[in-house]
Amino acid sequence: MVSSDAEIVRMRWKGKHSEALQDGQTYETCIEGAIRAGKTTVCLWREYDAAVAFPGIHILLARWTDDGVFGLVAPLWRRICESAGVKLTWHSDEGYDELPNGSRVYIRGLKSQDQTLRYSKFRGLTLARCYIDQAEEIPQDIYLEVTGRLSQVGYTPQMTISPQSVEQGHWIAERFPEDNHHLPRRKYLPLSVYDNAHNLTPEYLRNLEETYQPEHPK
């Protein structure tokens, strides 16, 4: 991966992570995963690649709450950019990081404190892409409303979510069934901790196996 300043960053992606990173066409992608499966990291690299490759693109990075997105997602996003040598300019008035190539990355919690203005945190944005971390926290109508913001002309629209594993009956399970070959514009990619084992220690994996039963969603 090469930044606009030509600094090379070498990352090692395998299996499903590599599949997720290289998918630049699917309209809606659900990268569902267990604890430490690496889903947030690979999703943010997807957005970084798009922001660098397509100057002027508008992207939204989101979680349900402001605390969630600014406490967890924004710091990781900015570490990725820093490691790649990309200098960001924060525009506090509109809430976005600007890349040197003119791409904008908005950072928002989606939850409005005023329920009479339920969609106010993101209405008015014109986006090409959106990534929602921990999407199991958000209501379905919020998801659908955000997806309706993907209207920036000249770019391929993509919505990506990375929920923890959800139960049957949850709206995410209904929208992204495990067998979704009949939904070509949607992709479901499940990640287990073993998909990210090359970035974890054997001791961590052993402790996780002792804490949770085999096949547990976490």
mmCIF file of C-alpha atoms in Angstrom:
data_model
loop_
_atom_site.group_PDB
_atom_site.id
_atom_site.type_symbol
_atom_site.label_atom_id
_atom_site.label_comp_id
_atom_site.label_asym_id
_atom_site.label_seq_id
_atom_site.Cartn_x
_atom_site.Cartn_y
_atom_site.Cartn_z
ATOM 1 C CA MET A 1 0.000 0.000 0.000
ATOM 2 C CA VAL A 2 1.412 3.355 -1.010
ATOM 3 C CA SER A 3 0.474 6.743 0.401
ATOM 4 C CA SER A 4 0.298 10.006 -1.503
ATOM 5 C CA ASP A 5 3.785 10.733 -0.135
ATOM 6 C CA ALA A 6 5.076 7.452 -1.624
ATOM 7 C CA GLU A 7 5.851 5.891 1.738
ATOM 8 C CA ILE A 8 5.489 2.108 1.566
ATOM 9 C CA VAL A 9 3.623 0.263 4.301
ATOM 10 C CA ARG A 10 3.797 -3.522 4.248
ATOM 11 C CA MET A 11 0.809 -5.394 5.652
ATOM 12 C CA ARG A 12 0.193 -9.140 5.692
ATOM 13 C CA TRP A 13 -3.352 -10.143 4.765
ATOM 14 C CA LYS A 14 -4.513 -13.727 4.474
ATOM 15 C CA GLY A 15 -7.667 -15.597 3.507
ATOM 16 C CA LYS A 16 -10.899 -13.769 4.227
ATOM 17 C CA HIS A 17 -9.116 -10.588 5.279
ATOM 18 C CA SER A 18 -7.480 -10.442 1.872
ATOM 19 C CA GLU A 19 -10.818 -11.118 0.189
ATOM 20 C CA ALA A 20 -12.415 -8.264 2.136
ATOM 21 C CA LEU A 21 -9.621 -5.845 1.324
ATOM 22 C CA GLN A 22 -9.701 -6.511 -2.402
ATOM 23 C CA ASP A 23 -13.475 -6.246 -2.827
ATOM 24 C CA GLY A 24 -14.040 -2.866 -4.416
ATOM 25 C CA GLN A 25 -17.433 -3.446 -6.020
ATOM 26 C CA THR A 26 -19.966 -5.032 -3.642
ATOM 27 C CA TYR A 27 -22.610 -2.491 -2.629
ATOM 28 C CA GLU A 28 -23.160 -3.817 0.915
ATOM 29 C CA THR A 29 -20.657 -5.945 2.829
ATOM 30 C CA CYS A 30 -21.024 -7.414 6.309
ATOM 31 C CA ILE A 31 -17.702 -8.465 7.833
ATOM 32 C CA GLU A 32 -18.930 -10.199 10.958
ATOM 33 C CA GLY A 33 -16.441 -11.484 13.456
ATOM 34 C CA ALA A 34 -15.448 -12.779 16.823
ATOM 35 C CA ILE A 35 -13.234 -11.100 19.437
ATOM 36 C CA ARG A 36 -9.848 -10.076 17.983
ATOM 37 C CA ALA A 37 -10.756 -11.314 14.518
ATOM 38 C CA GLY A 38 -9.227 -8.174 13.017
ATOM 39 C CA LYS A 39 -12.434 -6.940 11.413
ATOM 40 C CA THR A 40 -12.138 -3.261 12.395
ATOM 41 C CA THR A 41 -8.554 -3.060 11.205
ATOM 42 C CA VAL A 42 -9.223 -4.567 7.787
ATOM 43 C CA CYS A 43 -12.337 -2.403 7.339
ATOM 44 C CA LEU A 44 -10.409 0.781 8.077
ATOM 45 C CA TRP A 45 -7.675 -0.224 5.639
ATOM 46 C CA ARG A 46 -10.416 -0.685 3.022
ATOM 47 C CA GLU A 47 -11.475 2.920 3.592
ATOM 48 C CA TYR A 48 -7.883 4.153 3.628
ATOM 49 C CA ASP A 49 -7.207 2.472 0.269
ATOM 50 C CA ALA A 50 -10.317 4.082 -1.230
ATOM 51 C CA ALA A 51 -9.500 7.521 0.185
ATOM 52 C CA VAL A 52 -6.004 7.409 -1.317
ATOM 53 C CA ALA A 53 -6.952 5.784 -4.630
ATOM 54 C CA PHE A 54 -9.906 8.069 -5.428
ATOM 55 C CA PRO A 55 -9.108 11.752 -4.835
ATOM 56 C CA GLY A 56 -12.050 13.805 -3.640
ATOM 57 C CA ILE A 57 -14.090 10.842 -2.398
ATOM 58 C CA HIS A 58 -16.339 11.330 0.658
ATOM 59 C CA ILE A 59 -16.337 8.557 3.281
ATOM 60 C CA LEU A 60 -18.120 8.226 6.625
ATOM 61 C CA LEU A 61 -16.598 6.311 9.551
ATOM 62 C CA ALA A 62 -19.253 5.701 12.195
ATOM 63 C CA ARG A 63 -20.426 3.925 15.306
ATOM 64 C CA TRP A 64 -23.664 4.327 17.217
ATOM 65 C CA THR A 65 -22.292 6.838 19.737
ATOM 66 C CA ASP A 66 -19.780 9.683 19.557
ATOM 67 C CA ASP A 67 -17.838 8.111 22.431
ATOM 68 C CA GLY A 68 -17.566 4.863 20.507
ATOM 69 C CA VAL A 69 -16.382 6.372 17.245
ATOM 70 C CA PHE A 70 -13.979 8.936 18.720
ATOM 71 C CA GLY A 71 -12.735 6.618 21.460
ATOM 72 C CA LEU A 72 -12.006 3.590 19.276
ATOM 73 C CA VAL A 73 -12.458 4.070 15.534
ATOM 74 C CA ALA A 74 -10.930 7.527 15.021
ATOM 75 C CA PRO A 75 -7.643 6.770 16.859
ATOM 76 C CA LEU A 76 -7.118 3.556 14.874
ATOM 77 C CA TRP A 77 -7.965 5.317 11.600
ATOM 78 C CA ARG A 78 -5.457 8.063 12.338
ATOM 79 C CA ARG A 79 -2.744 5.576 13.331
ATOM 80 C CA ILE A 80 -3.212 3.861 9.967
ATOM 81 C CA CYS A 81 -2.813 7.161 8.133
ATOM 82 C CA GLU A 82 0.192 8.125 10.239
ATOM 83 C CA SER A 83 1.881 4.776 9.566
ATOM 84 C CA ALA A 84 1.360 5.345 5.827
ATOM 85 C CA GLY A 85 2.794 8.858 5.974
ATOM 86 C CA VAL A 86 -0.493 10.553 5.094
ATOM 87 C CA LYS A 87 -1.013 13.886 6.857
ATOM 88 C CA LEU A 88 -4.616 14.596 7.824
ATOM 89 C CA THR A 89 -6.227 17.989 8.345
ATOM 90 C CA TRP A 90 -9.160 17.955 10.783
ATOM 91 C CA HIS A 91 -12.074 20.254 9.919
ATOM 92 C CA SER A 92 -13.926 20.562 13.207
ATOM 93 C CA ASP A 93 -16.713 22.704 11.770
ATOM 94 C CA GLU A 94 -17.911 19.887 9.511
ATOM 95 C CA GLY A 95 -16.367 16.936 11.339
ATOM 96 C CA TYR A 96 -14.047 15.418 8.764
ATOM 97 C CA ASP A 97 -10.401 14.553 8.176
ATOM 98 C CA GLU A 98 -9.098 15.837 4.828
ATOM 99 C CA LEU A 99 -6.363 13.986 2.957
ATOM 100 C CA PRO A 100 -3.803 15.830 0.792
ATOM 101 C CA ASN A 101 -5.633 14.598 -2.339
ATOM 102 C CA GLY A 102 -8.890 16.266 -1.276
ATOM 103 C CA SER A 103 -10.638 13.139 -0.018
ATOM 104 C CA ARG A 104 -12.848 13.668 3.019
ATOM 105 C CA VAL A 105 -13.370 11.170 5.824
ATOM 106 C CA TYR A 106 -16.252 12.172 8.082
ATOM 107 C CA ILE A 107 -16.245 10.770 11.624
ATOM 108 C CA ARG A 108 -19.625 10.593 13.348
ATOM 109 C CA GLY A 109 -21.638 8.870 15.999
ATOM 110 C CA LEU A 110 -25.035 8.131 14.458
ATOM 111 C CA LYS A 111 -27.159 8.464 17.593
ATOM 112 C CA SER A 112 -28.996 11.756 17.938
ATOM 113 C CA GLN A 113 -29.751 13.031 21.434
ATOM 114 C CA ASP A 114 -33.012 14.438 20.114
ATOM 115 C CA GLN A 115 -35.214 11.603 18.852
ATOM 116 C CA THR A 116 -37.419 14.073 16.983
ATOM 117 C CA LEU A 117 -34.299 14.670 14.833
ATOM 118 C CA ARG A 118 -33.396 10.993 14.555
ATOM 119 C CA TYR A 119 -31.273 11.265 11.398
ATOM 120 C CA SER A 120 -29.757 14.690 12.039
ATOM 121 C CA LYS A 121 -26.212 13.411 12.668
ATOM 122 C CA PHE A 122 -25.731 12.414 9.031
ATOM 123 C CA ARG A 123 -28.452 14.058 6.964
ATOM 124 C CA GLY A 124 -26.995 16.538 4.510
ATOM 125 C CA LEU A 125 -23.916 14.410 3.824
ATOM 126 C CA THR A 126 -23.241 13.278 0.272
ATOM 127 C CA LEU A 127 -21.113 10.146 0.477
ATOM 128 C CA ALA A 128 -19.592 7.487 -1.719
ATOM 129 C CA ARG A 129 -18.712 5.072 1.090
ATOM 130 C CA CYS A 130 -19.542 4.361 4.710
ATOM 131 C CA TYR A 131 -18.067 2.051 7.319
ATOM 132 C CA ILE A 132 -20.040 1.338 10.519
ATOM 133 C CA ASP A 133 -18.168 -0.425 13.318
ATOM 134 C CA GLN A 134 -20.126 -2.524 15.849
ATOM 135 C CA ALA A 135 -23.179 -2.234 13.619
ATOM 136 C CA GLU A 136 -25.216 -4.572 15.812
ATOM 137 C CA GLU A 137 -25.692 -1.548 18.098
ATOM 138 C CA ILE A 138 -27.611 0.503 15.549
ATOM 139 C CA PRO A 139 -31.314 0.189 14.601
ATOM 140 C CA GLN A 140 -32.154 -0.992 11.097
ATOM 141 C CA ASP A 141 -33.813 2.257 10.069
ATOM 142 C CA ILE A 142 -30.598 4.147 10.839
ATOM 143 C CA TYR A 143 -28.635 1.729 8.662
ATOM 144 C CA LEU A 144 -31.049 2.132 5.767
ATOM 145 C CA GLU A 145 -31.071 5.915 6.086
ATOM 146 C CA VAL A 146 -27.261 6.081 6.051
ATOM 147 C CA THR A 147 -27.137 3.790 3.015
ATOM 148 C CA GLY A 148 -29.352 6.333 1.269
ATOM 149 C CA ARG A 149 -26.537 8.895 1.621
ATOM 150 C CA LEU A 150 -24.293 6.975 -0.828
ATOM 151 C CA SER A 151 -24.944 9.256 -3.766
ATOM 152 C CA GLN A 152 -21.647 11.001 -4.567
ATOM 153 C CA VAL A 153 -21.363 11.118 -8.347
ATOM 154 C CA GLY A 154 -18.317 9.569 -9.986
ATOM 155 C CA TYR A 155 -17.483 6.955 -7.352
ATOM 156 C CA THR A 156 -18.523 3.353 -6.680
ATOM 157 C CA PRO A 157 -20.842 3.324 -3.637
ATOM 158 C CA GLN A 158 -19.981 0.879 -0.859
ATOM 159 C CA MET A 159 -21.450 0.280 2.595
ATOM 160 C CA THR A 160 -19.387 -1.833 4.991
ATOM 161 C CA ILE A 161 -20.366 -2.958 8.488
ATOM 162 C CA SER A 162 -18.435 -5.021 11.043
ATOM 163 C CA PRO A 163 -20.760 -6.318 13.745
ATOM 164 C CA GLN A 164 -20.033 -8.830 16.449
ATOM 165 C CA SER A 165 -21.746 -12.135 15.717
ATOM 166 C CA VAL A 166 -25.515 -11.652 15.997
ATOM 167 C CA GLU A 167 -28.373 -14.019 16.814
ATOM 168 C CA GLN A 168 -30.892 -15.293 14.291
ATOM 169 C CA GLY A 169 -33.720 -12.800 13.945
ATOM 170 C CA HIS A 170 -31.475 -9.751 14.254
ATOM 171 C CA TRP A 171 -31.902 -7.414 11.282
ATOM 172 C CA ILE A 172 -28.272 -7.965 10.264
ATOM 173 C CA ALA A 173 -28.787 -11.726 10.100
ATOM 174 C CA GLU A 174 -31.884 -11.161 7.966
ATOM 175 C CA ARG A 175 -30.175 -8.723 5.604
ATOM 176 C CA PHE A 176 -26.937 -10.723 5.320
ATOM 177 C CA PRO A 177 -27.854 -14.429 5.455
ATOM 178 C CA GLU A 178 -24.995 -16.917 5.559
ATOM 179 C CA ASP A 179 -26.087 -18.346 2.218
ATOM 180 C CA ASN A 180 -26.459 -15.158 0.207
ATOM 181 C CA HIS A 181 -25.483 -16.250 -3.294
ATOM 182 C CA HIS A 182 -28.876 -14.958 -4.483
ATOM 183 C CA LEU A 183 -28.002 -11.433 -3.274
ATOM 184 C CA PRO A 184 -25.143 -10.399 -5.588
ATOM 185 C CA ARG A 185 -25.066 -6.802 -4.277
ATOM 186 C CA ARG A 186 -24.562 -7.992 -0.694
ATOM 187 C CA LYS A 187 -21.710 -10.018 0.762
ATOM 188 C CA TYR A 188 -21.441 -11.768 4.115
ATOM 189 C CA LEU A 189 -17.904 -12.534 5.307
ATOM 190 C CA PRO A 190 -17.623 -14.232 8.706
ATOM 191 C CA LEU A 191 -14.278 -13.998 10.513
ATOM 192 C CA SER A 192 -13.123 -16.171 13.371
ATOM 193 C CA VAL A 193 -10.250 -15.405 15.707
ATOM 194 C CA TYR A 194 -8.283 -18.108 13.881
ATOM 195 C CA ASP A 195 -8.408 -16.033 10.684
ATOM 196 C CA ASN A 196 -6.297 -13.494 12.568
ATOM 197 C CA ALA A 197 -4.167 -15.999 14.462
ATOM 198 C CA HIS A 198 -0.959 -14.888 12.702
ATOM 199 C CA ASN A 199 -1.293 -11.521 14.501
ATOM 200 C CA LEU A 200 -2.003 -13.041 17.949
ATOM 201 C CA THR A 201 0.052 -15.005 20.436
ATOM 202 C CA PRO A 202 -0.533 -18.712 21.134
ATOM 203 C CA GLU A 203 -1.112 -17.797 24.784
ATOM 204 C CA TYR A 204 -3.942 -15.422 23.856
ATOM 205 C CA LEU A 205 -5.653 -18.059 21.725
ATOM 206 C CA ARG A 206 -5.327 -20.653 24.469
ATOM 207 C CA ASN A 207 -6.829 -18.291 27.053
ATOM 208 C CA LEU A 208 -9.744 -17.513 24.719
ATOM 209 C CA GLU A 209 -10.379 -21.220 24.115
ATOM 210 C CA GLU A 210 -10.444 -21.835 27.868
ATOM 211 C CA THR A 211 -12.852 -18.928 28.423
ATOM 212 C CA TYR A 212 -15.404 -19.807 25.718
ATOM 213 C CA GLN A 213 -16.763 -23.104 24.492
ATOM 214 C CA PRO A 214 -15.963 -24.264 20.937
ATOM 215 C CA GLU A 215 -18.235 -22.616 18.300
ATOM 216 C CA HIS A 216 -19.119 -19.777 20.725
ATOM 217 C CA PRO A 217 -19.724 -16.571 18.677
ATOM 218 C CA LYS A 218 -16.974 -14.709 20.551
#
